[in-house]
mmCIF file of C-alpha atoms and ligand atoms in Angstrom:
data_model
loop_
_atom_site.group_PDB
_atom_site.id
_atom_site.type_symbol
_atom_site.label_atom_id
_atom_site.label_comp_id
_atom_site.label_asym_id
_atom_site.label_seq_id
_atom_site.Cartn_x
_atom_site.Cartn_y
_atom_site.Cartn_z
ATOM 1 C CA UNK H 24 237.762 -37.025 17.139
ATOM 2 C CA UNK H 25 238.034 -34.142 19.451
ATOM 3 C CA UNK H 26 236.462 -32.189 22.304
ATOM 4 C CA UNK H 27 235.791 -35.002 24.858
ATOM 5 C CA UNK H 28 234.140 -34.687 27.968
ATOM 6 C CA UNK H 29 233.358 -36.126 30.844
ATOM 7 C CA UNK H 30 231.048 -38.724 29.331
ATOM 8 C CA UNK H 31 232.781 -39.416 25.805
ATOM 9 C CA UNK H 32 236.535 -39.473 27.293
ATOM 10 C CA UNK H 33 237.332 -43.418 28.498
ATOM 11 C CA UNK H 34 235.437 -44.945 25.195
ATOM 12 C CA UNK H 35 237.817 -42.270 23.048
ATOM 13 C CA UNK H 36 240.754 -43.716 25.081
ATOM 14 C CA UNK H 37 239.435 -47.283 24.560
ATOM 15 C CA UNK H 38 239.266 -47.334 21.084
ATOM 16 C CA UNK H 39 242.485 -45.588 20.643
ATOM 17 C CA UNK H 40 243.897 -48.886 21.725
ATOM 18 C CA UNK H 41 241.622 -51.398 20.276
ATOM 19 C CA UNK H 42 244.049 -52.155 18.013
ATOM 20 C CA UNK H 43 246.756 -52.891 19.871
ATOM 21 C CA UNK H 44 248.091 -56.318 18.565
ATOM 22 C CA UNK H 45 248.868 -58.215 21.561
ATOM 23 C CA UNK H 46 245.738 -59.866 23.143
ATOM 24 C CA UNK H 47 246.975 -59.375 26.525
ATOM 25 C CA UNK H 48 248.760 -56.145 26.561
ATOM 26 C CA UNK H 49 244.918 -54.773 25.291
ATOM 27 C CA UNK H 50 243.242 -56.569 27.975
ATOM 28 C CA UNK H 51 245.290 -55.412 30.596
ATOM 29 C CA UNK H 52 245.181 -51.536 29.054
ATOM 30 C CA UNK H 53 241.800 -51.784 28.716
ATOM 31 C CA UNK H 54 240.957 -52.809 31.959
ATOM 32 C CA UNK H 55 243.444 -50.049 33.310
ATOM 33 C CA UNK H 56 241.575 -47.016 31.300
ATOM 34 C CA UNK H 57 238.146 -48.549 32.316
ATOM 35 C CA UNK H 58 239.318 -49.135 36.052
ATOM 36 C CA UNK H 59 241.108 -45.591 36.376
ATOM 37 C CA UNK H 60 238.435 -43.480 34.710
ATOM 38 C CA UNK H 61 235.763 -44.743 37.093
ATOM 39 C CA UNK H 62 238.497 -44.740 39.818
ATOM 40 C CA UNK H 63 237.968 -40.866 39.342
ATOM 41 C CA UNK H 64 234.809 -40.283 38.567
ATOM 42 C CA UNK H 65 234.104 -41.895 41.421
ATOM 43 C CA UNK H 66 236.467 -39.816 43.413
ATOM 44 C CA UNK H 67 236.169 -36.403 41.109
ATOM 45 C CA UNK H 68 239.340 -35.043 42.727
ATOM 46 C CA UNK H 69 240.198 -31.282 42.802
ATOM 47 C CA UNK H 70 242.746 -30.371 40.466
ATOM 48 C CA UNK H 71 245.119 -30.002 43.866
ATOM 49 C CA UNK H 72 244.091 -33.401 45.309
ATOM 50 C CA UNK H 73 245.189 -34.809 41.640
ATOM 51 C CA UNK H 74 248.493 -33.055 42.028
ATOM 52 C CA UNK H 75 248.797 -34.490 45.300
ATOM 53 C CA UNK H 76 248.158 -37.678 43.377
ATOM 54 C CA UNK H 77 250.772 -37.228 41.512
ATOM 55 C CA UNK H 78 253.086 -35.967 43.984
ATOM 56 C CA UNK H 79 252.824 -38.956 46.126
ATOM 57 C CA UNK H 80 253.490 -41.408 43.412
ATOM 58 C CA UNK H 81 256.484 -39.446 42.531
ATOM 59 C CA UNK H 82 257.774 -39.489 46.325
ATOM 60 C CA UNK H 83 257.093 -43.351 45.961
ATOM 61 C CA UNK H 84 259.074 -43.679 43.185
ATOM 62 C CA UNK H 85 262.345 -41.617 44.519
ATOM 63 C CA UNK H 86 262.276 -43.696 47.810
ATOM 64 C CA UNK H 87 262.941 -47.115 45.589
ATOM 65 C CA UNK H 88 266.729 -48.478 45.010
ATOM 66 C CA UNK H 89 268.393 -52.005 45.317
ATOM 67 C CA UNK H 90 267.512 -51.326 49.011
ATOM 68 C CA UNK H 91 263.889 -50.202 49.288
ATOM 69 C CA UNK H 92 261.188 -51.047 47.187
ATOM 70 C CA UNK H 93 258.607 -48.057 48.195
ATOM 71 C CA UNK H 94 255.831 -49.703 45.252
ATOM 72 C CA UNK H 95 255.959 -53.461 46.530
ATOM 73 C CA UNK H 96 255.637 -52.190 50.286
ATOM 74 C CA UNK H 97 252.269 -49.944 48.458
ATOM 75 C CA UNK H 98 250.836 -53.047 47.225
ATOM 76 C CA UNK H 99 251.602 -55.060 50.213
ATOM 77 C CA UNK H 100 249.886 -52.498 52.790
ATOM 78 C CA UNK H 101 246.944 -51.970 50.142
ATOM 79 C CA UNK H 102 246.212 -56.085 50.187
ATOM 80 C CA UNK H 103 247.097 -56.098 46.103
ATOM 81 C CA UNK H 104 250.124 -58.180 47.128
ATOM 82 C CA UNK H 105 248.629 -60.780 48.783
ATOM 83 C CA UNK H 106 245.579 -60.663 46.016
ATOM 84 C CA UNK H 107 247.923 -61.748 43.328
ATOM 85 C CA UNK H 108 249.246 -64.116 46.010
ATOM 86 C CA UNK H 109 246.117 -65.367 46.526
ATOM 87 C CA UNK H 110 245.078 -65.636 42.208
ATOM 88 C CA UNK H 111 248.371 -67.169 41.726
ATOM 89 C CA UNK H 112 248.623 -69.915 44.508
ATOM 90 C CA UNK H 113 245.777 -71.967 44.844
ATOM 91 C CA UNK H 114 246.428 -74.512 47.766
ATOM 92 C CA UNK H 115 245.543 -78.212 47.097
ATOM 93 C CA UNK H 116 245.755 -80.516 49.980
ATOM 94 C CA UNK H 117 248.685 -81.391 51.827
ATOM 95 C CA UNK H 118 250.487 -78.170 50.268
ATOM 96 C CA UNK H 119 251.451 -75.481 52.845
ATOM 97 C CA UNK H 120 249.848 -71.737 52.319
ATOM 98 C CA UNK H 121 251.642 -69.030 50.808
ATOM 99 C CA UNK H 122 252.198 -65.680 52.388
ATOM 100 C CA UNK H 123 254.573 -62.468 50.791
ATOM 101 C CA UNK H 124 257.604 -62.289 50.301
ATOM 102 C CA UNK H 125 258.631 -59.296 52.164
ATOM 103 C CA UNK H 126 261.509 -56.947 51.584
ATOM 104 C CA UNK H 127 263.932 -58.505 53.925
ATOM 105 C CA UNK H 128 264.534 -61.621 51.728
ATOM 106 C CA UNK H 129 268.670 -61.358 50.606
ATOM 107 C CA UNK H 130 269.646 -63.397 47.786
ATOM 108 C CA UNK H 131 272.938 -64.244 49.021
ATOM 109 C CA UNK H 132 272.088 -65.538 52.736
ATOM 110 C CA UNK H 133 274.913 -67.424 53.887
ATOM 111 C CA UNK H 134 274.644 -71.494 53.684
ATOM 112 C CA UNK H 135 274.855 -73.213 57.040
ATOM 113 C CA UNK H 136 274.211 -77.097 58.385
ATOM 114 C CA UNK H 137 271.449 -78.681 59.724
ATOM 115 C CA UNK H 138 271.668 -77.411 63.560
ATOM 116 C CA UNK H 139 273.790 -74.404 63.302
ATOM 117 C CA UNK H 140 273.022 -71.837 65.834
ATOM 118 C CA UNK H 141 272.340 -68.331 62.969
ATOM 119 C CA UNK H 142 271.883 -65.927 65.633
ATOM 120 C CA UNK H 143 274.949 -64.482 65.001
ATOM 121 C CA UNK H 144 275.665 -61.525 67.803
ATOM 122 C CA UNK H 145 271.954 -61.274 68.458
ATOM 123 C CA UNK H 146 270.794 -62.263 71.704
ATOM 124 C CA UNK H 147 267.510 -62.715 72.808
ATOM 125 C CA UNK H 148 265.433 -65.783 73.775
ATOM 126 C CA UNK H 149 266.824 -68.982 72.159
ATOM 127 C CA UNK H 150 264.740 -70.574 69.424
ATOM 128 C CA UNK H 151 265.148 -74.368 68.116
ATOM 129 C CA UNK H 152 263.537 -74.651 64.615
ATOM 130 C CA UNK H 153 262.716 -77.907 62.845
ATOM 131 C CA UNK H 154 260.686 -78.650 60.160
ATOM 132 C CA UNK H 155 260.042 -80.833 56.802
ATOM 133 C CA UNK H 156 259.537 -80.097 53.426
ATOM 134 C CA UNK H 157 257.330 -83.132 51.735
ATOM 135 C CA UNK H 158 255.604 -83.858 48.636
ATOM 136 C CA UNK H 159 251.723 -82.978 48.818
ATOM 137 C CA UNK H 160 251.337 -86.814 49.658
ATOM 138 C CA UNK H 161 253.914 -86.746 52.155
ATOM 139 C CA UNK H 162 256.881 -88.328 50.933
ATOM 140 C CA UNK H 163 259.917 -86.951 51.702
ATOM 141 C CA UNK H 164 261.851 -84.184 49.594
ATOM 142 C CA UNK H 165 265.872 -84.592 50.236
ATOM 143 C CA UNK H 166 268.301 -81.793 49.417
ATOM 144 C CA UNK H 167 265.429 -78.463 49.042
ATOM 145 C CA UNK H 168 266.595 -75.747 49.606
ATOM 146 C CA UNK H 169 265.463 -73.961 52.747
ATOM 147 C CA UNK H 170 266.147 -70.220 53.166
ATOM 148 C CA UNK H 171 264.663 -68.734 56.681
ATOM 149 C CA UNK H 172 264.977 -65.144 57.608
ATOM 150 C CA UNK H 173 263.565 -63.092 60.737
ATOM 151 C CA UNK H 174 263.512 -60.630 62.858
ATOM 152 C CA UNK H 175 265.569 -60.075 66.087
ATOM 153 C CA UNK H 176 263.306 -59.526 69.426
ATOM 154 C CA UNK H 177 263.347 -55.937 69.335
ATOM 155 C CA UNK H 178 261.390 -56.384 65.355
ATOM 156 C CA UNK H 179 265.118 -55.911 63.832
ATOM 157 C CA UNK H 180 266.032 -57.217 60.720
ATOM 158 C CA UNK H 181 270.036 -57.638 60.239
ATOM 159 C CA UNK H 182 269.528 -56.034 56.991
ATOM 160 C CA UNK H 183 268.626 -52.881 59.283
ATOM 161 C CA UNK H 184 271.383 -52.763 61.637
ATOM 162 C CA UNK H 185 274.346 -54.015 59.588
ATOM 163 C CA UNK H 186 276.247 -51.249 60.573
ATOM 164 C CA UNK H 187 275.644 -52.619 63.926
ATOM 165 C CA UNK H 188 275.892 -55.755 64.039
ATOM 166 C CA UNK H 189 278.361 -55.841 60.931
ATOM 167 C CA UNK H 190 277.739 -59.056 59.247
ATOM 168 C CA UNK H 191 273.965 -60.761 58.252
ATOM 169 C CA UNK H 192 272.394 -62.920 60.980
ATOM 170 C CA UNK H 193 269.434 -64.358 61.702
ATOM 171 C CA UNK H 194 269.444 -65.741 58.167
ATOM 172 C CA UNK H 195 270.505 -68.593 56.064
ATOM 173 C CA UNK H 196 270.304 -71.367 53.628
ATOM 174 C CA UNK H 197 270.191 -75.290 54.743
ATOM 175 C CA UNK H 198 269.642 -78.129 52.713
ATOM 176 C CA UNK H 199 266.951 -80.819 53.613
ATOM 177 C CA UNK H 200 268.332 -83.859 54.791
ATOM 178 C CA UNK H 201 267.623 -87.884 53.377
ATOM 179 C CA UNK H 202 264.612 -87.343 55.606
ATOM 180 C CA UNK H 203 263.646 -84.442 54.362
ATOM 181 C CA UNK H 204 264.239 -82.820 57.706
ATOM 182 C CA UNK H 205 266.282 -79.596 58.613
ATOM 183 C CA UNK H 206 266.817 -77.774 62.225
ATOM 184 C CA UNK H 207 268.452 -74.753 63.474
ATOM 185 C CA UNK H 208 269.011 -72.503 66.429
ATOM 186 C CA UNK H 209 267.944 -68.962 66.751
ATOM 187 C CA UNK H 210 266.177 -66.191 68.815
ATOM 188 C CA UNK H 211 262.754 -66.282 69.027
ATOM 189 C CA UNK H 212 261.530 -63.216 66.862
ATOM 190 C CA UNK H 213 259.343 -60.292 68.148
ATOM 191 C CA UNK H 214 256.682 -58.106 65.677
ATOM 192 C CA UNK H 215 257.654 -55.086 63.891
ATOM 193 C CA UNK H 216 256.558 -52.011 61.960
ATOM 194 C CA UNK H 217 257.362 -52.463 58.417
ATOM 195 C CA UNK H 218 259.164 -49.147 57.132
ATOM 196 C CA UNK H 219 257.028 -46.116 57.995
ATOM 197 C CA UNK H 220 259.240 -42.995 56.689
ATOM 198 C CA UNK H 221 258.016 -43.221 53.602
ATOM 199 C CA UNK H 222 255.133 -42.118 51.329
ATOM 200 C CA UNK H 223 253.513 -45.907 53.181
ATOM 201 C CA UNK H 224 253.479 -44.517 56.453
ATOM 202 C CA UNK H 225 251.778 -41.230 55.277
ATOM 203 C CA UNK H 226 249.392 -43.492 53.947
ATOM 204 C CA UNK H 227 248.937 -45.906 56.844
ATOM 205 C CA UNK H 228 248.526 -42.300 59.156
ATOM 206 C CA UNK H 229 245.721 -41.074 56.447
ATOM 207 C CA UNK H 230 243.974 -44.077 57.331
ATOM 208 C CA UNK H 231 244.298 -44.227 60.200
ATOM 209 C CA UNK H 232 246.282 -47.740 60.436
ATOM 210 C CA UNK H 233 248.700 -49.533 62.450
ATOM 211 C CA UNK H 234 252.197 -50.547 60.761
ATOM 212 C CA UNK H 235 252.886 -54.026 63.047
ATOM 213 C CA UNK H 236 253.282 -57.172 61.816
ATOM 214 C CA UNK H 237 252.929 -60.142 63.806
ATOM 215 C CA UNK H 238 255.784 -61.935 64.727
ATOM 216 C CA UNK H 239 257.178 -64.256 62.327
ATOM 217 C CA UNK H 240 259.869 -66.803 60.722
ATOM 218 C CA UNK H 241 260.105 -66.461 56.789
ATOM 219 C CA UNK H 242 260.799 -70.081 54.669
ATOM 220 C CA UNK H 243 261.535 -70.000 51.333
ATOM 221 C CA UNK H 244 261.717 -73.689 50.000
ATOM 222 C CA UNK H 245 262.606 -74.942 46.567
ATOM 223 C CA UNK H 246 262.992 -78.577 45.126
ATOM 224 C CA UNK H 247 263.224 -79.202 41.469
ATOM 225 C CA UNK H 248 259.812 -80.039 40.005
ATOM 226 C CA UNK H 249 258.446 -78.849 42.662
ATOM 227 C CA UNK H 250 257.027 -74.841 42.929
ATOM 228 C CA UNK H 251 258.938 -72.728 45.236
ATOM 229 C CA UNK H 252 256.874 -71.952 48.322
ATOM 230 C CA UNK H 253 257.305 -68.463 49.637
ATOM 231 C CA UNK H 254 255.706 -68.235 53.472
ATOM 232 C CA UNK H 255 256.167 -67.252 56.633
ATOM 233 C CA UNK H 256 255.140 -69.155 60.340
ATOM 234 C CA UNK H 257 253.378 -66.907 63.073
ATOM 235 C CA UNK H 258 253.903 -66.719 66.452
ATOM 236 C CA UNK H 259 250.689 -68.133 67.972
ATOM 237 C CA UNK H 260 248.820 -65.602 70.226
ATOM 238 C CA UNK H 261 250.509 -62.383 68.846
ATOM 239 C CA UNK H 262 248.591 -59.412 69.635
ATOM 240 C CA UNK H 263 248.859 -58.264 65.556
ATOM 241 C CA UNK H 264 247.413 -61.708 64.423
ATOM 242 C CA UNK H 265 244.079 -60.389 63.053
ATOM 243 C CA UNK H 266 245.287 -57.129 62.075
ATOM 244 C CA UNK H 267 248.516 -57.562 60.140
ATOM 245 C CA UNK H 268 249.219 -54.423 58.332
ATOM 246 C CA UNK H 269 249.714 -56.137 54.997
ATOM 247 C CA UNK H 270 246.604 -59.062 55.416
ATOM 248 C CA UNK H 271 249.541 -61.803 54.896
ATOM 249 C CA UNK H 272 248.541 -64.229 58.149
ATOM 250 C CA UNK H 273 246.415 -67.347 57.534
ATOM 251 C CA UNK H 274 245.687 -70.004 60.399
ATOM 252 C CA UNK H 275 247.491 -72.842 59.043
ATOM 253 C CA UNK H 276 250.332 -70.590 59.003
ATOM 254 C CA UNK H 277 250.500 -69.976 63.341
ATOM 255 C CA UNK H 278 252.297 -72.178 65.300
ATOM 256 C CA UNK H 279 252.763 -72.476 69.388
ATOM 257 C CA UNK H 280 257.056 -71.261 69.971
ATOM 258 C CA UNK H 281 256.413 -74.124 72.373
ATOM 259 C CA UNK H 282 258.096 -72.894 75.652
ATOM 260 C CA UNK H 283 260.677 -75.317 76.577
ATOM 261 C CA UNK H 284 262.894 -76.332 80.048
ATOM 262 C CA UNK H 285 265.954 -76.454 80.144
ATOM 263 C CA UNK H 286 267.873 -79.891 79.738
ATOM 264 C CA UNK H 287 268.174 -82.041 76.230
ATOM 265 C CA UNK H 288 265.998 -80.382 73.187
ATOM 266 C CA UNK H 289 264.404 -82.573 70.501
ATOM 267 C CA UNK H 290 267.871 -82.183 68.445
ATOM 268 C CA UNK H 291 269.838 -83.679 71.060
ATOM 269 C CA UNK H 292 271.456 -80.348 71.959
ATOM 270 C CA UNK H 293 271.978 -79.629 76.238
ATOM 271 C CA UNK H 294 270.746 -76.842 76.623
ATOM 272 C CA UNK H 295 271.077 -74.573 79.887
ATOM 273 C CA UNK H 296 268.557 -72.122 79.873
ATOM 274 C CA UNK H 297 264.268 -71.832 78.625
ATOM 275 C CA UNK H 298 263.955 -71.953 74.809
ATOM 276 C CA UNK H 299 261.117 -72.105 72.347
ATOM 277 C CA UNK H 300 260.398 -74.762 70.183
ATOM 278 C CA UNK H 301 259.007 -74.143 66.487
ATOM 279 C CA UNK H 302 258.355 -77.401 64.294
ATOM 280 C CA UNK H 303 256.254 -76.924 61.057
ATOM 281 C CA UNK H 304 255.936 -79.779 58.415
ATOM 282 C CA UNK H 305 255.960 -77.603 54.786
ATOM 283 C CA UNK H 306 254.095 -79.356 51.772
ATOM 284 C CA UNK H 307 255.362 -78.425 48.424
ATOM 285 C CA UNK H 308 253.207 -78.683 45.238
ATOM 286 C CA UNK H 309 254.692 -80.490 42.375
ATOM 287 C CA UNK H 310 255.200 -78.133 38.978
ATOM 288 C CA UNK H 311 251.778 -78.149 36.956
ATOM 289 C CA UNK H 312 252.792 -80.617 33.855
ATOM 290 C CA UNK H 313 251.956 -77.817 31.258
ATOM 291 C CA UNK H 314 254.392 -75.664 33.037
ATOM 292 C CA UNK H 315 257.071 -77.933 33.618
ATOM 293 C CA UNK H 316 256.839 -78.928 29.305
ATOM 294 C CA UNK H 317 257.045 -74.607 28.488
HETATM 295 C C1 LIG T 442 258.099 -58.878 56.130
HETATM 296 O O1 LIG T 442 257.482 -59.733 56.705
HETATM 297 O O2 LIG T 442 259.313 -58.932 56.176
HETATM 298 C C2 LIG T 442 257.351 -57.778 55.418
HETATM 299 C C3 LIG T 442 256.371 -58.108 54.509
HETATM 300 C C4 LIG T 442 255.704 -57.096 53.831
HETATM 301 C C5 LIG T 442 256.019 -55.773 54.091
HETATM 302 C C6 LIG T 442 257.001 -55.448 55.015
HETATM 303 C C7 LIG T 442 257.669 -56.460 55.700
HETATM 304 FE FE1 LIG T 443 259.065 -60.327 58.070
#
């Protein structure tokens, strides 16, 4: 078959791969060709708006390492992120809403105690955290895993300033106790641009978008059995609450930083100055059975 045009091209494309032998791998392709051709026949870009195309894909690609992932922050500020969230994690009762990931999480965050202070050589305005993590029905989950990372109150990650600040702060990784309880101190975290010197920002500029992100503590909990629950908590009353640049806040996810005096704070910690108080209760969903037999 030759001499395609604009009408004949995608179902010449198509059946070049109906017989590809994996069921899914053809669904997917299929549905890539069908979505891409109308994508641009919708569009019907000049031949230099295709280049540009092109071009900015290219630009996304050379800005990803180990350290930036230019394609995850494209699907996060384009809402495909948190569709695929949103496909992937239904939320039965009792189990706490997911959110993204975000490319601040660091695999190796150091592993503290229940009421260590992981501020680090920030300052800023102290922040007591406590929480739970729980089965669906509420019963207690002992030893997960809790990793919590945020921003410092100028919208900082440590990640961004090591050279700074020299060593990673503001992060770590505690362990739930009999009670399923953990605590820490920090600094109460302020909103932030996600990173805009790349091909994102041109984007976000093109359409004429905002690049802030509400303020926010990341959780990442994980108990065998149980699936890991990626998430953040939001400040209540943040001015970027309804117009997060990557669509990742839902209302069971804001909390009140309760502001507190100062004297003895829920942990039993004197403390001499104002501090905020964050408590969240997380609900983790057990493993599907199906999944837990593959
Ligand atoms: C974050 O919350 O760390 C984040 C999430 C998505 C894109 C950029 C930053
Ligand atoms: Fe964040």
């Amino acid at each position: 078959m030759r001499n395609f045009n604009e009408n004949t091209i995608t179902d010449a494309v198509l059946e070049r791969i109906a017989g590809a032998t994996d069921p899914r791998n053809k669904q997917v392709s299929e549905a890539l060709v069908r979505h891409l051709h109308a994508f641009v026949r919708e569009v019907r870009p000049t031949q230099k708006e295709w280049e540009y195309g092109i071009d900015f894909l290219t630009r996304t690609g050379h800005m990803c390492d180990d350290k930036r992932q230019e394609f995850i922050l494209l699907s996060d500020a384009l809402g495909v992120s948190m569709l695929v969230d949103a496909i992937n994690h239904p939320v039965p009762e009792g189990a706490t809403e997911t959110t993204v990931l975000g490319p601040f999480f660091v695999q190796a965050s150091p592993e503290k105690s229940n009421g260590e202070d992981i501020s680090g050589p920030m300052e800023g305005d102290p922040m007591l955290v406590t929480g739970s993590a729980s089965t669906v029905d509420g019963r207690p989950l002992a030893g997960a895993v809790v990793d919590v990372w945020h921003s410092d109150d100028d919208g900082y990650y440590d990640v961004q300033q090591l050279d700074k600040i020299g060593d990673l702060a503001m992060r770590a990784r505690f362990h739930t106790d009999q009670n399923g309880r953990f605590n820490f101190w920090s600094i109460k975290p302020a909103a932030y641009p996600i990173p805009h010197d790349g091909t994102v920002g041109d984007m976000l500029e093109v359409q004429g978008r905002h690049r802030w992100r509400p303020a926010h503590v990341h959780f990442m909990i994980s108990a065998p059995g149980f699936e890991q629950l990626v998430t953040h908590v939001f400040v209540a009353g943040d001015q970027y609450l309804d117009s997060d640049v990557v669509f990742g806040v839902k209302d069971s996810l804001i909390r009140e930083f309760v502001r507190c005096p100062p004297g003895r704070a829920p942990d039993g910690r004197m403390v001499d100055s104002e501090y905020f108080h964050l408590n969240y209760d997380f609900g983790l969903k057990q493993v599907a059975s199906s999944a837990r037999a593959a």
